[in-house]
XYZ file of C-alpha atoms in Angstrom:
563
model
C 0.000 0.000 0.000
C 2.962 2.280 0.338
C 3.479 2.140 -3.456
C 0.019 3.550 -4.037
C 0.829 6.379 -1.657
C 3.519 7.738 -3.956
C 1.224 7.707 -6.992
C -1.746 9.353 -5.262
C -1.243 12.580 -3.368
C -2.825 12.516 0.077
C -3.946 15.870 1.433
C -5.307 16.990 4.781
C -8.953 16.079 5.176
C -8.744 12.793 3.264
C -10.445 9.778 4.812
C -9.411 6.159 4.445
C -9.127 2.961 6.517
C -6.034 2.762 8.735
C -4.570 -0.351 10.346
C -4.520 -0.413 14.153
C -4.622 -2.907 17.016
C -7.768 -3.189 19.140
C -7.972 -4.126 22.815
C -7.675 -7.822 21.963
C -4.503 -7.012 19.941
C -6.276 -7.945 16.732
C -5.923 -6.054 13.455
C -8.752 -3.750 12.442
C -9.211 -1.095 9.758
C -11.356 1.757 11.124
C -12.045 4.816 8.994
C -9.710 7.705 9.841
C -9.201 11.312 8.778
C -5.805 12.746 7.830
C -5.199 15.841 9.968
C -1.569 16.574 9.133
C 1.450 15.344 7.185
C 5.179 15.561 7.816
C 8.382 13.999 6.524
C 11.024 12.609 8.876
C 14.272 11.137 7.513
C 12.770 10.760 4.067
C 9.660 8.940 5.383
C 6.178 10.384 5.161
C 4.136 10.351 8.374
C 0.402 10.992 8.621
C -1.440 12.203 11.726
C -4.796 10.407 11.748
C -7.965 10.766 13.787
C -10.059 7.606 13.927
C -13.676 8.498 13.180
C -16.055 7.657 16.067
C -13.066 7.005 18.367
C -11.796 9.157 21.221
C -9.150 11.721 20.293
C -6.657 10.200 22.699
C -6.188 7.355 20.173
C -4.977 9.767 17.458
C -1.445 9.014 16.307
C 1.224 9.400 13.638
C 1.245 6.454 11.217
C 3.393 5.411 8.276
C 2.155 4.946 4.720
C 2.132 1.143 4.933
C -0.798 1.319 7.400
C -3.051 3.184 4.964
C -5.584 1.459 2.717
C -5.281 3.577 -0.422
C -7.917 1.581 -2.311
C -10.687 3.228 -0.262
C -9.289 6.749 -0.219
C -11.933 9.496 0.076
C -10.930 13.011 -0.868
C -12.419 15.951 1.068
C -15.570 17.336 -0.503
C -15.423 20.872 -1.763
C -18.304 23.104 -0.806
C -20.162 24.200 -3.941
C -20.538 27.959 -4.083
C -23.384 29.137 -6.314
C -24.097 32.750 -7.231
C -26.894 34.456 -5.345
C -29.501 36.788 -6.728
C -31.333 39.378 -4.655
C -29.875 37.864 -1.486
C -31.423 34.440 -2.218
C -29.292 31.331 -2.408
C -29.355 29.597 -5.747
C -28.508 26.078 -4.511
C -31.563 25.056 -2.521
C -33.647 22.720 -4.667
C -36.011 21.924 -1.806
C -36.506 25.481 -0.607
C -40.029 26.959 -0.599
C -38.906 29.714 -2.966
C -37.993 27.243 -5.694
C -41.179 25.313 -5.125
C -43.255 28.416 -5.644
C -41.260 29.414 -8.691
C -41.870 26.056 -10.306
C -45.615 26.607 -10.074
C -45.393 29.442 -12.569
C -44.799 28.082 -16.070
C -42.130 30.113 -17.854
C -41.205 27.850 -20.757
C -44.582 27.926 -22.494
C -45.173 31.219 -24.275
C -48.442 32.484 -25.759
C -48.545 34.225 -29.055
C -50.836 36.979 -27.875
C -49.338 40.075 -26.295
C -51.936 40.126 -23.510
C -50.944 36.683 -22.238
C -47.242 37.551 -22.342
C -47.782 40.778 -20.419
C -49.954 39.017 -17.860
C -47.321 36.305 -17.385
C -44.538 38.873 -16.838
C -46.708 40.736 -14.371
C -47.362 37.539 -12.388
C -43.650 36.665 -12.275
C -42.741 40.197 -11.198
C -45.342 40.158 -8.439
C -44.150 36.757 -7.267
C -40.493 37.885 -7.196
C -41.384 40.961 -5.175
C -43.296 38.878 -2.649
C -40.410 36.458 -2.326
C -37.892 39.243 -1.807
C -39.948 40.939 0.866
C -40.591 37.678 2.666
C -37.013 36.485 2.699
C -35.015 39.713 2.873
C -34.414 39.719 6.626
C -32.878 36.220 6.588
C -30.528 36.731 3.638
C -31.616 33.514 1.986
C -31.864 31.523 5.243
C -35.023 30.188 6.765
C -35.964 31.942 9.966
C -36.208 29.592 12.942
C -39.682 28.906 14.218
C -40.088 29.651 17.931
C -40.604 26.460 19.871
C -42.447 26.340 23.139
C -40.154 25.274 25.987
C -40.823 21.782 27.236
C -40.586 21.275 30.967
C -41.171 17.540 31.390
C -39.129 14.633 30.131
C -41.108 11.457 30.777
C -40.877 8.367 28.573
C -44.305 6.709 28.750
C -44.398 2.971 28.341
C -48.120 2.327 28.748
C -51.077 4.529 29.670
C -51.256 4.540 33.454
C -54.698 4.643 35.101
C -55.421 6.677 38.233
C -54.089 5.394 41.520
C -55.747 2.330 42.969
C -55.535 1.011 46.540
C -52.415 -1.027 47.207
C -53.209 -4.728 47.682
C -52.187 -6.663 50.742
C -48.553 -7.589 50.908
C -47.607 -11.189 50.030
C -46.260 -13.591 52.564
C -42.572 -13.630 53.338
C -42.117 -16.879 51.410
C -42.999 -15.090 48.177
C -40.576 -12.215 48.629
C -37.310 -12.286 46.738
C -36.713 -8.641 45.849
C -36.390 -5.482 47.943
C -38.593 -2.586 46.823
C -39.007 1.003 47.888
C -42.632 2.210 47.943
C -43.831 5.807 48.336
C -46.899 6.767 50.305
C -50.106 6.464 48.279
C -50.787 9.771 46.553
C -53.217 10.780 43.889
C -51.068 11.162 40.769
C -52.103 13.563 38.038
C -54.471 11.971 35.516
C -52.923 10.578 32.363
C -54.436 10.679 28.908
C -54.428 7.668 26.668
C -51.704 7.661 24.061
C -54.144 7.943 21.172
C -55.708 11.056 22.757
C -52.384 12.886 22.967
C -50.806 15.011 20.282
C -47.773 13.562 18.449
C -44.887 13.502 20.916
C -41.400 14.374 19.636
C -38.527 12.191 20.750
C -35.158 13.512 21.960
C -32.066 11.360 22.443
C -29.852 12.389 25.381
C -26.932 10.384 26.768
C -27.883 7.479 24.522
C -31.447 7.275 25.922
C -34.491 8.065 23.812
C -36.882 10.329 25.685
C -40.220 11.823 24.736
C -41.034 15.438 25.343
C -44.441 16.038 26.936
C -45.794 19.591 26.488
C -46.960 21.248 29.710
C -50.712 21.429 30.140
C -52.140 24.879 30.869
C -53.429 25.662 34.302
C -51.326 23.242 36.329
C -47.691 22.230 36.803
C -46.675 18.630 37.318
C -44.513 17.981 40.348
C -41.180 16.294 39.782
C -39.520 13.464 41.669
C -42.519 11.159 41.979
C -44.714 13.630 43.798
C -41.907 15.636 45.346
C -38.548 14.882 46.956
C -40.047 15.279 50.426
C -42.466 12.399 49.929
C -41.806 9.559 52.349
C -40.684 6.301 50.756
C -41.402 3.040 52.540
C -38.986 0.166 52.222
C -40.628 -3.238 52.057
C -40.506 -6.564 50.227
C -42.474 -7.374 47.144
C -42.166 -10.052 44.496
C -42.224 -9.423 40.736
C -44.217 -6.199 40.468
C -46.247 -6.205 37.259
C -45.752 -2.566 36.368
C -44.606 -0.353 33.522
C -41.229 1.312 33.906
C -41.617 5.058 34.337
C -38.626 7.384 34.474
C -38.628 10.401 36.712
C -38.365 13.865 35.126
C -35.592 16.142 36.363
C -36.742 18.949 38.668
C -37.936 22.040 36.840
C -35.550 24.304 38.731
C -32.508 22.481 37.357
C -29.808 24.768 36.005
C -28.546 22.228 33.472
C -30.227 20.297 30.731
C -30.354 16.513 30.840
C -27.352 16.127 28.563
C -25.128 18.217 30.826
C -25.052 21.400 28.736
C -25.822 24.557 30.757
C -29.027 26.256 29.638
C -27.731 29.698 30.586
C -24.300 31.296 30.113
C -21.908 30.932 33.001
C -21.038 34.084 34.933
C -18.145 32.623 36.926
C -14.700 31.156 36.261
C -15.741 28.035 34.401
C -13.204 25.665 32.871
C -15.670 24.261 30.325
C -14.436 24.438 26.755
C -16.979 25.838 24.306
C -15.220 24.000 21.429
C -15.691 27.070 19.201
C -11.961 27.734 18.817
C -10.887 24.250 17.754
C -8.460 24.292 14.861
C -5.994 21.887 13.309
C -3.358 22.837 15.893
C -5.395 22.122 19.024
C -6.783 18.900 17.532
C -3.317 17.351 17.448
C -1.144 16.186 20.337
C 1.864 18.454 20.565
C 3.859 16.714 23.322
C 5.429 13.347 22.544
C 6.294 12.195 26.075
C 6.403 13.572 29.633
C 8.725 12.326 32.366
C 7.240 12.918 35.807
C 9.252 11.383 38.632
C 9.624 7.663 38.008
C 6.870 7.615 35.377
C 6.825 8.430 31.686
C 3.456 9.600 30.432
C 2.185 9.695 26.866
C -0.221 12.647 26.544
C -3.696 12.131 25.106
C -4.546 15.653 23.943
C -3.129 19.058 23.074
C -1.747 21.245 25.860
C -0.474 24.823 25.365
C 3.080 24.316 26.528
C 5.634 26.744 25.000
C 6.196 26.116 21.302
C 9.924 25.446 21.666
C 9.204 22.476 23.964
C 6.871 20.696 21.531
C 9.737 19.479 19.336
C 11.506 17.688 22.190
C 11.303 13.887 22.370
C 10.747 14.075 26.153
C 9.472 16.935 28.307
C 10.785 16.766 31.883
C 8.672 17.894 34.859
C 9.630 18.316 38.488
C 7.179 16.068 40.306
C 6.973 18.410 43.313
C 6.602 21.898 41.794
C 5.583 20.672 38.275
C 7.991 23.067 36.562
C 8.693 22.001 32.985
C 12.290 21.690 31.715
C 13.779 20.820 28.351
C 16.426 18.271 29.312
C 17.435 15.805 32.003
C 20.460 17.950 32.812
C 18.221 20.953 33.482
C 15.967 18.798 35.672
C 18.912 17.559 37.753
C 20.138 21.123 38.286
C 16.606 22.201 39.233
C 16.243 19.422 41.812
C 19.336 20.697 43.636
C 17.574 24.045 44.131
C 13.942 22.938 44.572
C 13.153 22.609 48.247
C 9.624 21.237 47.809
C 8.927 17.618 48.646
C 5.158 18.025 48.617
C 2.679 20.297 46.826
C 2.508 23.840 48.222
C -0.469 24.619 50.413
C -2.102 23.082 53.471
C -2.263 19.347 54.105
C -5.896 18.831 55.144
C -6.064 15.015 55.083
C -3.704 12.146 55.811
C -4.394 8.477 56.339
C -1.684 5.922 55.726
C 0.280 6.993 52.681
C -2.566 9.052 51.143
C -2.607 12.823 51.695
C -4.612 15.730 50.284
C -3.272 19.266 49.928
C -5.443 22.360 49.474
C -3.851 24.907 47.123
C -5.149 28.421 46.540
C -4.968 29.418 42.883
C -4.150 32.997 43.844
C -1.433 32.310 46.441
C 0.299 29.550 44.451
C -0.242 30.739 40.911
C 2.833 29.160 39.297
C 2.084 25.720 40.685
C -1.607 26.011 39.718
C -0.761 27.004 36.144
C 1.738 24.167 35.795
C -0.869 21.758 37.151
C -3.411 22.998 34.583
C -0.894 22.525 31.761
C -0.232 18.947 32.864
C -3.934 18.179 33.311
C -4.796 19.536 29.856
C -2.705 16.724 28.354
C -5.364 14.280 29.602
C -8.561 16.380 29.619
C -10.213 17.290 26.340
C -13.493 18.795 27.576
C -11.881 21.543 29.604
C -10.089 24.661 28.519
C -7.183 26.378 30.253
C -7.250 29.792 31.900
C -4.038 31.287 33.195
C -6.098 33.241 35.701
C -6.323 30.591 38.425
C -7.415 33.038 41.148
C -11.074 31.889 41.333
C -10.132 28.243 41.931
C -8.989 25.940 44.706
C -6.951 22.852 43.837
C -7.011 19.664 45.916
C -4.015 17.449 45.080
C -3.920 13.816 46.201
C -0.458 12.407 46.861
C 1.152 9.118 47.806
C 3.974 9.279 50.347
C 7.268 7.393 50.372
C 10.806 8.094 51.607
C 11.475 10.545 48.760
C 8.418 12.735 49.326
C 4.752 13.169 48.388
C 4.162 12.076 44.777
C 1.165 13.468 42.890
C -1.524 10.881 42.059
C -4.384 13.088 40.893
C -6.288 16.232 41.696
C -9.569 18.072 41.363
C -10.307 21.771 41.247
C -13.366 23.719 42.339
C -14.555 27.286 42.236
C -14.262 29.326 45.406
C -17.766 30.617 44.722
C -20.126 28.538 42.606
C -23.609 29.841 41.929
C -24.647 26.475 40.488
C -23.545 24.215 43.366
C -20.540 22.812 41.499
C -18.128 21.068 43.862
C -15.732 19.964 41.073
C -14.535 21.871 38.012
C -11.820 19.496 36.751
C -10.915 16.072 38.068
C -8.074 13.845 36.936
C -6.230 10.714 38.000
C -2.873 10.467 36.253
C -2.620 7.440 33.906
C -0.089 5.447 36.010
C -2.585 5.442 38.908
C -5.789 4.743 36.977
C -7.919 1.630 37.546
C -6.695 1.395 41.146
C -9.568 3.096 42.974
C -8.021 6.561 43.167
C -10.696 8.131 40.949
C -13.517 7.180 43.312
C -11.365 8.346 46.227
C -11.085 11.814 44.652
C -14.846 11.915 44.062
C -15.574 10.748 47.616
C -13.244 13.414 49.014
C -15.014 16.160 47.031
C -18.328 15.128 48.607
C -16.774 14.959 52.066
C -15.792 18.610 51.641
C -19.385 19.388 50.610
C -20.644 17.650 53.752
C -18.403 19.850 55.923
C -19.626 22.923 54.024
C -23.228 21.824 54.575
C -24.034 21.856 50.848
C -24.997 19.470 48.095
C -22.721 19.447 45.071
C -22.400 18.201 41.531
C -19.509 18.093 39.037
C -19.296 20.701 36.318
C -20.610 19.440 32.989
C -19.747 18.083 30.514
C -17.851 15.133 31.935
C -15.344 13.142 29.926
C -16.162 9.545 29.071
C -13.969 8.190 31.869
C -15.240 10.824 34.313
C -18.849 9.932 33.589
C -18.158 6.248 34.230
C -16.456 7.031 37.544
C -19.239 9.313 38.756
C -21.998 6.896 37.758
C -20.234 4.099 39.596
C -19.732 6.247 42.715
C -23.330 7.517 42.765
C -24.695 3.992 42.271
C -22.627 2.479 45.070
C -23.340 5.354 47.469
C -27.123 5.332 46.955
C -27.424 1.541 47.021
C -25.364 1.487 50.209
C -27.916 3.771 51.898
C -30.969 1.872 50.622
C -29.577 -1.478 51.724
C -28.576 -0.200 55.177
C -32.084 1.013 56.048
C -33.513 -0.918 59.003
C -37.085 -1.259 60.353
C -38.141 1.259 62.985
C -40.458 0.053 65.775
C -41.553 -2.896 63.703
C -42.546 -0.690 60.772
C -40.938 -0.394 57.404
C -38.225 2.303 57.276
C -38.974 5.486 55.360
C -36.717 7.840 53.422
C -37.083 10.692 50.937
C -35.054 11.853 47.965
C -34.031 14.947 49.917
C -32.835 12.815 52.826
C -30.652 10.745 50.486
C -29.263 13.998 49.079
C -28.557 15.404 52.557
C -26.851 12.209 53.765
C -24.582 11.910 50.733
C -24.311 15.607 49.669
C -25.151 14.381 46.162
C -27.449 16.797 44.375
C -30.991 15.444 44.073
C -30.866 15.674 40.259
C -27.924 13.255 40.332
C -29.796 10.968 42.738
C -32.739 10.771 40.353
C -30.559 10.287 37.275
C -28.735 7.433 39.044
C -32.024 5.700 39.828
C -32.920 6.083 36.156
C -29.560 4.690 35.090
C -29.962 1.655 37.374
C -33.519 1.202 36.037
C -34.881 0.827 39.564
C -38.041 2.896 39.121
C -41.322 1.153 38.289
C -44.980 2.112 38.445
C -47.261 -0.373 40.167
C -50.932 0.068 41.084
C -50.842 3.825 41.337
C -47.465 4.009 43.060
C -43.850 4.579 42.089
C -41.626 1.815 43.439
C -37.885 1.174 43.495
C -37.102 -2.482 42.891
C -33.745 -3.849 44.061
C -33.226 -7.137 42.264
C -30.946 -9.865 43.554
C -28.632 -9.206 40.615
C -28.191 -5.552 41.613
C -27.657 -6.463 45.270
C -25.068 -9.136 44.433
C -23.266 -6.817 42.012
C -23.159 -4.069 44.631
C -21.745 -6.365 47.310
C -19.003 -7.611 44.975
C -18.092 -4.053 43.971
C -17.864 -2.915 47.589
C -15.558 -5.823 48.430
C -13.097 -4.575 45.790
C -13.271 -0.984 47.020
C -10.501 -0.892 49.588
C -9.680 2.827 49.483
C -12.177 4.949 51.425
C -12.107 8.424 52.940
C -12.103 8.531 56.743
C -13.914 11.718 57.869
C -12.019 11.639 61.165
C -8.743 12.276 59.321
C -10.097 15.365 57.550
C -9.015 18.700 59.036
C -10.825 21.270 56.948
C -12.479 24.576 57.785
C -14.545 26.094 54.945
C -14.138 29.792 54.197
C -16.694 32.365 53.181
C -15.273 33.360 49.811
C -18.015 35.924 49.230
C -15.835 38.314 51.249
C -13.220 39.412 48.753
C -10.730 40.161 51.495
C -10.153 36.420 51.937
C -9.026 36.028 48.351
């Protein structure tokens, strides 16, 4: 295939299959896009992005890995001349449809018919120009009424009926959570409703239900304060009904804020992506005893991007161009731990709180390192509005960085995490959940509920879903009878115990598919499979945060003097 490469010129934007190894170390040929080309020692190299794969898999490949037989050249956008501000390349546009109604090819011999035809065409052109002039050839968007509820309906649900007597204990094999009997709002049959549009968010198809005038449906199964009884029931014959998110939620269901942020967010708007930022610019990073291969672009100085290895001091995170420079730096660097206050220590694990204003150099270097492994966040050199919590592992040489998370000093949207990262050498060892658990322990001390800033990366979303699931299931399974009666709990109580925002509690119950509707009631069914899976997962989770080892006093950052 390399011979074909010399005969056909490959340009940026071309697409073709590229050979790579999958997780089972088998050959596969996914479709990839050529982002850049370069020549090293007389050999052509191509930087490819695998379509529908994460950007961290992008790499430089040689010509022998390209399948030139299926080469696709980039399509050129056809530019057609415009007349009177109207685009001439819209065959399905209403303007063309109306023009085709008027016959222009058939001509009458009489002068009256010709004059009448010209007059009709002129009138039609004037109407079209006046109707489309404000949009410059583009269709104006139609205002859409805002939908407030997101409820996928499985079957029409009748009004609430009295709950039947509970079965005997010999019939019970599943734990269920029942709310108090309430009169739910009446439902219309599906055939009586208007056509319901479907929206896909986070891989789940959901139907949008328009709000009915004169009343507002309560969220969270009749409200988060509703008492939920825990009792046993066997095989509930009910349709699965998902809870809508509360109407006062600041974010949409797919994690995109519905209003512009007014604080120091680290979310990347992706509007400034170009060919430079789409490509990894650092080949390798040496951090202590580890060598890291970056996943994404990071704005390190341009002169450092051509080096085969970028050296970092593992204590102050200063970047240096050679091993000799690093050795000289270590003779002067007095740090053996991150700057800031150590607020937690248990065994070899410690957490340090770092103020982005007081330790600006360290915070900026930490952001540069983190950007190598975070694609959904952007980098601001103004680190003043942020606090950084760095987790370290201690040995005889000092405190070695394992991961970190950052948070805003003042968050109007209850965000307790802005960025969170476990460095690749420490991944898949439980440190990610430990960082998440520590962020919620801080929220408990602050007396608040928190949620991570959206959007989350793919690995971050998996970690948070796993943590939320284990935390909520742990509470539900630990509930015990009170005075011979079934224990009761509300959504708000779960949120207060865990400091997990109630929207995340509800979304986790949706994700676990625990919510069912049975005889006029919403129930949470804990199957034996879920219980067994939870117990096995908790046995593997050895690293936990001990609140007794946390020495943390929250500050009131609304007073600017404390900045």
